[in-house]
Tab-separated table of C-alpha atoms in Angstrom:
chain	number	residue	atom	x	y	z
A	22	MET	CA	0.000	0.000	0.000
A	23	PRO	CA	2.734	2.584	0.804
A	24	ARG	CA	4.434	1.739	-2.518
A	25	LEU	CA	1.191	2.325	-4.444
A	26	LYS	CA	0.627	5.626	-2.647
A	27	ASN	CA	4.181	6.731	-3.422
A	28	GLY	CA	3.702	5.779	-7.089
A	29	LEU	CA	0.516	7.850	-7.330
A	30	LEU	CA	2.228	10.846	-5.755
A	31	GLN	CA	5.137	10.493	-8.212
A	32	ALA	CA	2.735	10.375	-11.160
A	33	ALA	CA	0.863	13.431	-9.884
A	34	GLY	CA	4.157	15.297	-9.500
A	35	TRP	CA	5.243	14.527	-13.057
A	36	LEU	CA	1.810	15.544	-14.396
A	37	PHE	CA	1.955	18.848	-12.520
A	38	TYR	CA	5.447	19.598	-13.860
A	39	LEU	CA	4.475	18.847	-17.474
A	40	THR	CA	1.365	21.021	-17.082
A	41	LEU	CA	3.549	23.938	-15.969
A	42	LEU	CA	5.763	23.500	-19.040
A	43	MET	CA	2.729	23.478	-21.336
A	44	GLY	CA	1.437	26.629	-19.669
A	45	LEU	CA	4.749	28.422	-20.247
A	46	ALA	CA	4.776	27.306	-23.897
A	47	LEU	CA	1.251	28.626	-24.459
A	48	ALA	CA	2.203	31.967	-22.880
A	49	LEU	CA	5.009	32.568	-25.397
A	50	PRO	CA	4.553	34.765	-28.479
A	51	THR	CA	4.725	32.737	-31.702
A	52	SER	CA	7.772	34.691	-32.923
A	53	ILE	CA	9.909	33.026	-30.239
A	54	PHE	CA	9.957	29.833	-32.329
A	55	ASP	CA	10.876	31.580	-35.575
A	56	ALA	CA	14.434	30.606	-36.539
A	57	GLU	CA	14.913	33.997	-38.181
A	58	SER	CA	14.076	35.961	-35.049
A	59	LYS	CA	16.639	37.422	-32.673
A	60	ASN	CA	14.633	35.990	-29.788
A	61	PHE	CA	15.273	32.443	-31.053
A	62	ILE	CA	19.006	33.074	-31.497
A	63	PHE	CA	19.200	34.550	-28.003
A	64	LEU	CA	17.318	31.602	-26.507
A	65	ILE	CA	19.406	28.772	-27.943
A	66	GLY	CA	22.666	30.696	-28.380
A	67	VAL	CA	23.467	32.570	-25.188
A	68	VAL	CA	21.278	30.862	-22.602
A	69	GLY	CA	21.659	27.255	-23.644
A	70	ILE	CA	24.001	25.306	-25.823
A	71	TRP	CA	27.507	26.341	-24.777
A	72	ARG	CA	26.857	25.584	-21.101
A	73	TYR	CA	25.962	21.957	-21.770
A	74	SER	CA	29.042	20.782	-23.640
A	75	MET	CA	30.888	19.736	-20.465
A	76	GLY	CA	27.810	18.019	-19.067
A	77	ALA	CA	27.247	16.120	-22.317
A	78	THR	CA	30.881	15.016	-22.346
A	79	HIS	CA	30.638	13.763	-18.746
A	80	PHE	CA	27.434	11.887	-19.548
A	81	LEU	CA	28.819	10.161	-22.650
A	82	ARG	CA	32.066	9.248	-20.915
A	83	GLY	CA	30.135	8.012	-17.879
A	84	MET	CA	27.853	5.776	-19.957
A	85	LEU	CA	30.830	4.429	-21.922
A	86	PHE	CA	32.572	3.481	-18.674
A	87	LEU	CA	29.475	2.115	-16.933
A	88	TYR	CA	28.097	-0.054	-19.728
A	89	VAL	CA	31.130	-0.901	-21.903
A	90	VAL	CA	34.506	-0.402	-20.234
A	91	TYR	CA	33.682	-1.426	-16.656
A	92	PRO	CA	31.981	-4.751	-17.549
A	93	HIS	CA	35.061	-5.637	-19.608
A	94	LEU	CA	37.373	-4.767	-16.707
A	95	ARG	CA	35.188	-6.705	-14.271
A	96	ARG	CA	35.564	-9.825	-16.384
A	97	LYS	CA	39.335	-9.389	-16.294
A	98	VAL	CA	39.242	-9.079	-12.500
A	99	ARG	CA	37.174	-12.260	-12.160
A	100	LYS	CA	39.711	-14.170	-14.252
A	101	LEU	CA	42.377	-13.307	-11.673
A	102	GLY	CA	40.489	-15.369	-9.070
A	103	THR	CA	42.109	-15.702	-5.657
A	104	SER	CA	45.399	-14.301	-6.983
A	105	ALA	CA	43.823	-10.843	-6.656
A	106	ASP	CA	43.046	-11.327	-2.935
A	107	PRO	CA	44.879	-8.975	-0.582
A	108	SER	CA	47.029	-10.358	2.200
A	109	HIS	CA	45.028	-8.424	4.816
A	110	VAL	CA	42.042	-6.068	4.910
A	111	PHE	CA	41.794	-3.184	7.388
A	112	LEU	CA	38.318	-1.676	7.867
A	113	MET	CA	38.852	1.640	9.641
A	114	VAL	CA	35.752	3.418	10.954
A	115	THR	CA	35.794	6.967	12.364
A	116	SER	CA	32.865	7.927	14.617
A	117	PHE	CA	32.114	11.188	16.418
A	118	ARG	CA	28.769	12.537	17.626
A	119	ILE	CA	26.654	10.086	15.663
A	120	ASP	CA	23.467	8.715	17.229
A	121	ALA	CA	23.530	5.223	18.709
A	122	LEU	CA	21.046	3.753	16.203
A	123	THR	CA	23.172	4.820	13.215
A	124	THR	CA	26.372	3.666	14.947
A	125	ALA	CA	24.810	0.247	15.560
A	126	GLN	CA	23.752	-0.037	11.889
A	127	VAL	CA	27.223	0.942	10.689
A	128	TYR	CA	29.248	-1.406	12.903
A	129	SER	CA	26.833	-4.274	12.341
A	130	SER	CA	27.395	-3.967	8.578
A	131	VAL	CA	31.175	-3.632	9.010
A	132	ILE	CA	31.504	-6.689	11.285
A	133	ARG	CA	29.250	-8.769	9.037
A	134	GLU	CA	31.276	-7.757	5.979
A	135	ALA	CA	34.516	-8.694	7.767
A	136	ILE	CA	33.023	-12.122	8.510
A	137	ASP	CA	31.532	-12.689	5.036
A	138	CYS	CA	34.492	-11.551	2.928
A	139	GLY	CA	36.521	-14.578	4.025
A	140	LEU	CA	39.792	-12.623	4.223
A	141	PRO	CA	42.080	-11.871	7.199
A	142	THR	CA	40.559	-8.649	8.499
A	143	THR	CA	41.183	-6.100	11.236
A	144	ILE	CA	38.461	-3.617	12.183
A	145	VAL	CA	40.043	-0.389	13.442
A	146	CYS	CA	37.606	1.762	15.432
A	147	SER	CA	38.641	5.407	15.751
A	148	LEU	CA	36.341	6.575	18.564
A	149	VAL	CA	35.852	9.489	20.932
A	150	GLU	CA	33.075	8.403	23.304
A	151	MET	CA	33.341	5.418	25.623
A	152	SER	CA	29.664	4.652	24.917
A	153	ASP	CA	30.543	3.914	21.276
A	154	GLU	CA	33.294	1.526	22.368
A	155	LEU	CA	30.898	-0.339	24.665
A	156	LEU	CA	28.322	-0.540	21.864
A	157	VAL	CA	30.881	-1.981	19.427
A	158	LYS	CA	32.072	-4.545	21.982
A	159	SER	CA	28.525	-5.733	22.646
A	160	MET	CA	27.870	-6.146	18.920
A	161	TRP	CA	31.199	-7.961	18.524
A	162	GLN	CA	30.209	-10.482	21.179
A	163	ARG	CA	26.762	-10.972	19.657
A	164	LEU	CA	28.041	-11.557	16.084
A	165	ASN	CA	31.003	-13.674	17.314
A	166	PRO	CA	33.469	-13.292	14.376
A	167	PRO	CA	35.989	-16.038	13.562
A	168	ALA	CA	39.626	-15.865	14.697
A	169	ARG	CA	40.823	-14.339	11.404
A	170	VAL	CA	38.811	-11.155	12.222
A	171	LYS	CA	40.433	-8.845	14.783
A	172	LEU	CA	39.270	-5.719	16.584
A	173	ASP	CA	41.453	-2.705	17.378
A	174	PHE	CA	40.320	0.451	19.226
A	175	VAL	CA	41.911	3.873	18.771
A	176	ARG	CA	40.753	6.536	21.226
A	177	ILE	CA	40.974	10.130	19.997
A	178	ALA	CA	40.359	13.484	21.648
A	179	GLY	CA	37.501	14.656	19.400
A	180	THR	CA	39.533	17.473	17.840
A	181	GLY	CA	38.308	16.696	14.322
A	182	LYS	CA	37.992	14.013	11.692
A	183	ARG	CA	41.468	14.701	10.306
A	184	ASP	CA	43.062	13.837	13.650
A	185	GLY	CA	40.883	10.731	13.909
A	186	LEU	CA	42.041	9.548	10.487
A	187	ALA	CA	45.707	10.236	11.245
A	188	PHE	CA	45.541	8.321	14.543
A	189	GLY	CA	43.857	5.433	12.756
A	190	PHE	CA	46.463	5.373	9.986
A	191	ARG	CA	49.271	5.282	12.556
A	192	ALA	CA	47.525	2.433	14.367
A	193	ILE	CA	47.431	0.501	11.085
A	194	SER	CA	51.136	1.256	10.575
A	195	ARG	CA	51.882	-0.515	13.857
A	196	HIS	CA	50.417	-3.711	12.366
A	197	LEU	CA	53.217	-3.567	9.747
A	198	PRO	CA	51.012	-4.375	6.728
A	199	ASP	CA	52.742	-5.660	3.598
A	200	GLU	CA	52.401	-4.260	0.081
A	201	ARG	CA	49.381	-6.466	-0.749
A	202	ALA	CA	47.300	-5.238	2.210
A	203	VAL	CA	44.446	-2.752	1.696
A	204	VAL	CA	42.681	-0.259	3.955
A	205	ALA	CA	39.004	0.747	3.682
A	206	VAL	CA	38.312	4.126	5.303
A	207	ILE	CA	34.665	4.246	6.393
A	208	ASP	CA	32.706	7.133	7.858
A	209	GLY	CA	30.694	6.685	11.033
A	210	ASP	CA	27.371	7.082	9.185
A	211	THR	CA	28.078	4.640	6.328
A	212	VAL	CA	26.343	1.263	6.135
A	213	LEU	CA	28.145	-1.258	3.906
A	214	ALA	CA	26.151	-3.276	1.375
A	215	PRO	CA	26.873	-7.016	1.356
A	216	GLY	CA	29.880	-7.946	-0.768
A	217	VAL	CA	31.397	-4.457	-0.964
A	218	VAL	CA	34.829	-5.645	0.239
A	219	ARG	CA	35.058	-8.446	-2.322
A	220	LYS	CA	33.981	-6.031	-5.078
A	221	THR	CA	36.647	-3.428	-4.279
A	222	VAL	CA	39.842	-5.142	-3.136
A	223	PRO	CA	40.824	-7.012	-6.356
A	224	TRP	CA	41.291	-3.826	-8.400
A	225	PHE	CA	44.623	-3.057	-6.762
A	226	GLN	CA	46.091	-6.191	-8.328
A	227	LEU	CA	44.625	-5.448	-11.770
A	228	PHE	CA	45.852	-1.830	-11.745
A	229	GLY	CA	49.327	-1.656	-10.252
A	230	ASN	CA	49.355	2.155	-10.034
A	231	VAL	CA	45.900	2.731	-8.503
A	232	GLY	CA	46.491	4.064	-5.004
A	233	GLY	CA	42.859	4.529	-3.990
A	234	LEU	CA	39.326	3.923	-5.194
A	235	THR	CA	35.853	4.914	-4.091
A	236	THR	CA	32.336	3.462	-4.230
A	237	ASN	CA	28.747	4.117	-5.331
A	238	GLU	CA	26.578	5.863	-2.724
A	239	PHE	CA	22.893	5.659	-1.900
A	240	CYS	CA	21.310	7.422	1.046
A	241	GLU	CA	18.670	7.382	3.728
A	242	VAL	CA	17.824	10.959	4.742
A	243	ARG	CA	16.486	11.814	8.200
A	244	GLY	CA	14.605	14.834	6.910
A	245	GLY	CA	11.729	16.074	4.745
A	246	TYR	CA	10.808	15.130	1.173
A	247	ILE	CA	12.721	17.914	-0.592
A	248	MET	CA	15.857	17.344	1.482
A	249	SER	CA	15.669	13.637	0.739
A	250	GLU	CA	15.245	14.222	-3.010
A	251	TRP	CA	18.074	16.772	-2.969
A	252	HIS	CA	20.516	14.245	-1.531
A	253	LYS	CA	19.397	11.467	-3.885
A	254	LEU	CA	19.796	13.760	-6.888
A	255	ARG	CA	23.301	14.639	-5.754
A	256	PHE	CA	24.282	10.966	-5.540
A	257	ALA	CA	22.878	10.249	-9.020
A	258	GLN	CA	24.927	13.123	-10.475
A	259	ARG	CA	27.964	11.977	-8.510
A	260	HIS	CA	27.640	8.475	-9.959
A	261	ILE	CA	27.789	9.706	-13.563
A	262	ASN	CA	30.666	12.108	-12.887
A	263	MET	CA	32.639	9.421	-11.051
A	264	CYS	CA	32.165	7.014	-13.978
A	265	SER	CA	33.329	9.724	-16.377
A	266	MET	CA	36.500	10.442	-14.416
A	267	ALA	CA	37.186	6.732	-13.802
A	268	LEU	CA	37.568	6.343	-17.564
A	269	SER	CA	40.850	8.270	-17.166
A	270	LYS	CA	41.635	6.812	-13.700
A	271	ARG	CA	41.369	10.360	-12.365
A	272	VAL	CA	38.439	10.240	-9.916
A	273	LEU	CA	38.566	13.695	-8.300
A	274	THR	CA	37.842	12.819	-4.686
A	275	MET	CA	38.459	9.917	-2.318
A	276	THR	CA	35.022	10.077	-0.752
A	277	GLY	CA	35.171	10.070	3.029
A	278	ARG	CA	32.055	7.892	3.299
A	279	MET	CA	34.013	4.896	1.991
A	280	SER	CA	37.222	4.745	-0.010
A	281	VAL	CA	39.784	1.946	-0.228
A	282	PHE	CA	43.559	2.507	-0.343
A	283	ARG	CA	46.703	0.469	-0.591
A	284	ALA	CA	48.053	0.000	2.933
A	285	ASN	CA	51.461	1.348	1.896
A	286	VAL	CA	49.705	4.578	0.895
A	287	VAL	CA	47.915	5.260	4.188
A	288	THR	CA	51.026	4.333	6.180
A	289	ASP	CA	53.205	6.722	4.156
A	290	PRO	CA	54.192	9.614	6.501
A	291	ALA	CA	53.736	12.100	3.631
A	292	PHE	CA	50.153	10.915	3.049
A	293	ILE	CA	49.329	11.006	6.773
A	294	ALA	CA	50.711	14.551	7.009
A	295	ASP	CA	48.622	15.654	4.012
A	296	VAL	CA	45.436	14.337	5.620
A	297	GLU	CA	46.204	15.457	9.184
A	298	SER	CA	47.559	18.967	8.687
A	299	ASP	CA	46.811	20.100	5.135
A	300	SER	CA	47.031	23.862	4.659
A	301	LEU	CA	47.029	26.548	1.985
A	302	GLN	CA	49.136	29.665	1.538
A	303	HIS	CA	46.777	32.268	0.054
A	304	TRP	CA	48.116	35.496	-1.445
A	305	ARG	CA	45.544	37.608	0.428
A	306	LEU	CA	44.262	35.540	3.360
A	307	GLY	CA	47.641	34.160	4.479
A	308	ARG	CA	48.276	30.575	5.535
A	309	PHE	CA	45.442	28.577	7.076
A	310	LYS	CA	44.870	24.894	7.891
A	311	PHE	CA	42.092	22.863	6.334
A	312	LEU	CA	39.434	21.931	8.851
A	313	THR	CA	37.191	19.935	6.485
A	314	GLY	CA	37.834	18.292	3.124
A	315	ASP	CA	39.954	15.296	4.130
A	316	ASP	CA	38.618	13.473	1.040
A	317	LYS	CA	40.062	16.196	-1.209
A	318	SER	CA	43.360	16.197	0.696
A	319	SER	CA	43.713	12.433	0.285
A	320	TRP	CA	42.989	12.729	-3.444
A	321	PHE	CA	45.523	15.535	-3.903
A	322	SER	CA	48.101	13.559	-1.937
A	323	LEU	CA	47.580	10.547	-4.221
A	324	MET	CA	48.001	12.718	-7.299
A	325	ARG	CA	51.110	14.381	-5.883
A	326	LEU	CA	52.643	11.019	-4.950
A	327	GLY	CA	52.075	9.712	-8.483
A	328	TYR	CA	49.118	7.337	-7.983
A	329	ASP	CA	45.952	6.858	-10.061
A	330	THR	CA	42.414	6.792	-8.642
A	331	PHE	CA	39.434	4.624	-9.621
A	332	TYR	CA	35.691	4.113	-9.093
A	333	VAL	CA	33.776	0.844	-8.586
A	334	PRO	CA	30.152	1.526	-9.624
A	335	ASP	CA	28.684	-1.803	-8.465
A	336	ALA	CA	30.170	-1.582	-4.954
A	337	ALA	CA	27.404	0.118	-2.979
A	338	ILE	CA	27.274	1.830	0.380
A	339	TYR	CA	24.316	3.454	2.135
A	340	THR	CA	24.772	6.654	4.082
A	341	VAL	CA	22.524	7.979	6.816
A	342	GLU	CA	22.147	11.708	6.216
A	343	HIS	CA	21.306	14.056	9.097
A	344	PRO	CA	20.530	17.544	7.743
A	345	PRO	CA	22.191	20.278	9.852
A	346	GLU	CA	18.974	22.375	9.885
A	347	LYS	CA	15.246	21.674	9.677
A	348	SER	CA	14.849	24.268	6.921
A	349	PHE	CA	15.848	22.935	3.482
A	350	ILE	CA	17.211	26.320	2.387
A	351	LYS	CA	19.409	26.708	5.468
A	352	ALA	CA	20.568	23.084	5.474
A	353	SER	CA	21.430	23.020	1.766
A	354	ARG	CA	23.333	26.304	1.981
A	355	LYS	CA	25.364	25.025	4.943
A	356	LEU	CA	26.254	21.818	3.135
A	357	MET	CA	27.081	23.652	-0.106
A	358	PHE	CA	29.326	26.033	1.815
A	359	ARG	CA	31.331	23.095	3.158
A	360	TRP	CA	31.425	21.067	-0.069
A	361	TYR	CA	32.280	23.926	-2.414
A	362	GLY	CA	34.841	25.307	-0.006
A	363	ASN	CA	36.613	21.950	0.076
A	364	ASN	CA	36.529	21.852	-3.709
A	365	LEU	CA	37.858	25.363	-4.314
A	366	ARG	CA	40.610	25.121	-1.707
A	367	GLN	CA	42.121	22.170	-3.572
A	368	ASN	CA	41.338	23.314	-7.104
A	369	ALA	CA	44.085	25.853	-7.794
A	370	ARG	CA	46.961	23.781	-6.476
A	371	ALA	CA	45.610	20.668	-8.203
A	372	LEU	CA	45.815	22.522	-11.517
A	373	GLY	CA	49.380	23.379	-10.536
A	374	LEU	CA	50.300	19.684	-10.873
A	375	GLY	CA	50.153	20.242	-14.626
A	376	VAL	CA	48.599	18.559	-17.652
A	377	ASN	CA	51.336	15.913	-17.817
A	378	ARG	CA	50.351	14.605	-14.372
A	379	LEU	CA	46.584	15.139	-14.504
A	380	GLY	CA	45.817	14.634	-18.190
A	381	LEU	CA	44.084	17.071	-20.522
A	382	PHE	CA	40.478	16.179	-19.664
A	383	THR	CA	41.038	16.286	-15.897
A	384	SER	CA	42.736	19.676	-16.207
A	385	LEU	CA	39.779	20.920	-18.257
A	386	VAL	CA	37.320	19.667	-15.619
A	387	LEU	CA	39.244	21.407	-12.824
A	388	PHE	CA	39.326	24.632	-14.838
A	389	ASP	CA	35.591	24.360	-15.519
A	390	GLN	CA	34.973	24.061	-11.771
A	391	ARG	CA	36.520	27.491	-11.344
A	392	VAL	CA	34.454	29.228	-14.033
A	393	SER	CA	31.153	27.369	-13.546
A	394	MET	CA	30.142	29.688	-10.700
A	395	TRP	CA	29.833	32.455	-13.300
A	396	THR	CA	28.595	30.493	-16.305
A	397	SER	CA	25.769	29.046	-14.185
A	398	LEU	CA	24.440	32.562	-13.565
A	399	LEU	CA	24.844	33.861	-17.102
A	400	GLY	CA	21.497	32.682	-18.475
A	401	LEU	CA	19.365	33.969	-15.604
A	402	THR	CA	21.174	37.313	-15.430
A	403	ALA	CA	20.938	37.839	-19.196
A	404	ALA	CA	17.241	36.889	-19.196
A	405	LEU	CA	16.480	39.357	-16.396
A	406	ILE	CA	18.355	42.151	-18.192
A	407	ALA	CA	16.598	41.384	-21.503
A	408	THR	CA	13.221	41.246	-19.741
A	409	ALA	CA	13.780	44.660	-18.148
A	410	ARG	CA	14.739	46.185	-21.500
A	411	TYR	CA	12.591	44.361	-24.056
A	412	GLY	CA	9.670	42.619	-22.357
A	413	ILE	CA	8.441	39.674	-20.307
A	414	SER	CA	8.570	37.217	-23.227
A	415	PHE	CA	12.313	36.758	-22.681
A	416	LEU	CA	11.791	35.617	-19.088
A	417	ILE	CA	9.005	33.234	-20.139
A	418	ALA	CA	11.218	31.822	-22.893
A	419	TYR	CA	14.082	31.398	-20.449
A	420	LEU	CA	11.879	29.606	-17.903
A	421	LEU	CA	10.534	27.302	-20.610
A	422	TRP	CA	14.076	26.515	-21.737
A	423	ILE	CA	15.139	25.795	-18.166
A	424	GLY	CA	12.077	23.621	-17.540
A	425	PHE	CA	12.619	21.593	-20.697
A	426	THR	CA	16.378	21.119	-20.361
A	427	ARG	CA	16.147	20.168	-16.669
A	428	LEU	CA	13.501	17.611	-17.564
A	429	VAL	CA	15.866	16.104	-20.172
A	430	LEU	CA	18.749	16.108	-17.664
A	431	THR	CA	16.549	14.363	-15.103
A	432	LEU	CA	15.570	11.646	-17.583
A	433	LEU	CA	19.237	11.143	-18.477
A	434	LEU	CA	20.017	10.639	-14.780
A	435	ALA	CA	17.826	7.526	-14.902
A	436	CYS	CA	20.635	5.923	-16.930
A	437	SER	CA	22.766	5.998	-13.776
A	438	GLY	CA	20.630	3.339	-12.109
A	439	HIS	CA	19.560	5.789	-9.396
A	440	ARG	CA	15.860	6.537	-8.977
A	441	ILE	CA	14.546	9.876	-10.290
A	442	GLY	CA	11.610	11.968	-9.062
A	443	PRO	CA	9.411	14.856	-10.279
A	444	ALA	CA	11.154	17.343	-7.976
A	445	TYR	CA	14.525	16.755	-9.657
A	446	PRO	CA	14.173	19.366	-12.458
A	447	LEU	CA	13.432	22.124	-9.943
A	448	ILE	CA	16.174	20.975	-7.579
A	449	LEU	CA	18.649	20.901	-10.487
A	450	TYR	CA	17.940	24.555	-11.173
A	451	TYR	CA	18.059	25.412	-7.470
A	452	ASN	CA	21.492	23.807	-7.271
A	453	GLN	CA	22.631	25.736	-10.337
A	454	ILE	CA	21.666	29.196	-9.085
A	455	VAL	CA	22.046	28.915	-5.307
A	456	GLY	CA	25.124	26.722	-5.717
A	457	ALA	CA	26.763	29.313	-7.976
A	458	LEU	CA	26.055	32.108	-5.482
A	459	VAL	CA	27.469	30.043	-2.619
A	460	LYS	CA	30.559	29.236	-4.704
A	461	ILE	CA	31.184	32.907	-5.418
A	462	TYR	CA	30.810	33.734	-1.735
A	463	VAL	CA	33.172	30.927	-0.710
A	464	PHE	CA	35.711	31.683	-3.441
A	465	PHE	CA	36.614	34.985	-1.769
A	466	ARG	CA	36.477	33.495	1.758
A	467	LEU	CA	38.432	30.267	1.486
A	468	ASP	CA	39.678	30.537	5.065
A	469	GLN	CA	36.137	30.301	6.504
A	470	GLN	CA	35.355	26.668	7.370
A	471	SER	CA	33.020	24.776	9.666
A	472	TRP	CA	31.627	21.296	10.206
A	473	THR	CA	27.893	20.747	9.810
A	474	ARG	CA	27.572	17.794	12.218
A	475	GLN	CA	29.454	19.331	15.123
A	476	ASP	CA	29.844	22.975	16.108
A	477	THR	CA	33.508	23.215	15.136
A	478	LYS	CA	34.990	26.175	13.270
A	479	LEU	CA	38.485	27.110	12.190
A	480	THR	CA	39.949	29.731	14.549
A	481	ARG	CA	43.038	31.704	13.562
A	482	ASP	CA	45.119	33.832	15.912
A	483	LEU	CA	45.305	36.856	13.609
A	484	ALA	CA	46.131	40.438	14.506
A	485	SER	CA	43.148	42.795	14.534
A	486	PHE	CA	44.297	44.558	11.349
A	487	GLN	CA	44.683	41.242	9.496
A	488	ARG	CA	41.167	40.181	10.508
A	489	TRP	CA	39.803	43.554	9.373
A	490	PHE	CA	41.723	43.367	6.100
A	491	ASN	CA	40.563	39.803	5.360
A	492	THR	CA	36.915	40.683	6.044
A	493	TRP	CA	36.757	43.870	3.990
A	494	SER	CA	38.970	42.724	1.160
A	495	SER	CA	36.700	39.689	0.754
A	496	ARG	CA	33.614	41.889	0.664
A	497	THR	CA	35.218	44.320	-1.770
A	498	MET	CA	36.372	41.607	-4.150
A	499	THR	CA	32.969	39.874	-4.089
A	500	PHE	CA	31.173	43.127	-4.906
A	501	SER	CA	33.680	44.068	-7.608
A	502	ALA	CA	33.546	40.671	-9.317
A	503	GLY	CA	29.739	40.688	-9.295
A	504	SER	CA	29.602	44.218	-10.655
A	505	ILE	CA	31.981	43.406	-13.517
A	506	PHE	CA	29.972	40.298	-14.373
A	507	VAL	CA	26.695	42.247	-14.584
A	508	ALA	CA	28.331	45.145	-16.483
A	509	VAL	CA	29.695	42.793	-19.155
A	510	LEU	CA	26.289	41.179	-19.610
A	511	LEU	CA	24.625	44.623	-19.866
A	512	MET	CA	26.954	45.414	-22.736
A	513	MET	CA	26.283	42.064	-24.422
A	514	VAL	CA	22.481	42.195	-24.101
């Protein structure tokens, strides 16, 4: 019965969306569809086509990897048989301020996976609270793993996830793993799907230079409908982009929810230092440490050390998402601020590694990440300017174009294997506009960082003048960049 009700609501949502599109089409003047008219050229020329080339390339590359290249590689892995098995598997879980129900789900899945994978395994628990340790011990006794599965606790001070990871990596180093051992780094809100270890560990024997790989994510959201759909949309987009980048073995992030590394990578002092105390020297804001973004630091470290990165699309994990606010607008802005900040802090120095190290396509993707904050706003800004000067038909045409293209993008997301919903087209546009504004804000304030799960912010002991200079120079540069952007579009339109 609940499934039928959900299906009816989905159908009603799609019908409502298509009705809105038809209403916008009927409201347009007929000249808007005339190929000889300037309105038509404006609609498809400035607002549309050029922005979609990168997205189309990602989609085609992603589908090529997912349905052609990856199945071929999977067959090669299966032919390796037991020769691809690692000598030892470390499952390292970091937990801090996560509710007991989620913690129980996570550790139950981890212990069961350690039992079912049939490999020598050590579960490394990087914990802060004693209550979590007691919970893990009780579950360990109940599930009663065989002798080949070990348990190791690492107590940390709760000073941040980066410290928890570094302590865990050093604990693994004390086990003296050999070069065939692997380490899975798992977040405290990640539930492992059955078989995920067996699906991920053989790739390190097939690809001798892959230092780390990451997995496909699905989510359970402890929030409202829109927040749930927003997260699910993000994971569907992530899946396609990951597949695209895996085609070049240049996956751009070692996702903190679950990524797997060679043991000799995570025990490398240079890698541990990159994750524990990564920092950036900014020409205006000075030097500051990275509070968040350990997944980006680990990726950059792998690139700098000369390793490749990979993605395993059929290895699934399920994350339990706890929105930081009840309001969707506030929660999404907070999460975007953290995600885009992590991205932009790594972007410039990643490009500095050069085309020879990254490859041409990866360099182009990183460059596009820097300019997309402006290109995403171009269509809306130009439509508003044209509407103010020439009439409302331009805004209607723009909205129709957005509604149609976001519908097409949503349908294409179905090819990822993730479920789609009628709210996706609107959420896609919300992400485009609000995400671009958040990116611009963050771009000029890269030193501002905070966690969303715990109330932890980066504090810097700066002189009063330096704090004043950082604040007002950021505001001035944001205003100046926005003004130049609008002025250029006024001249164009």
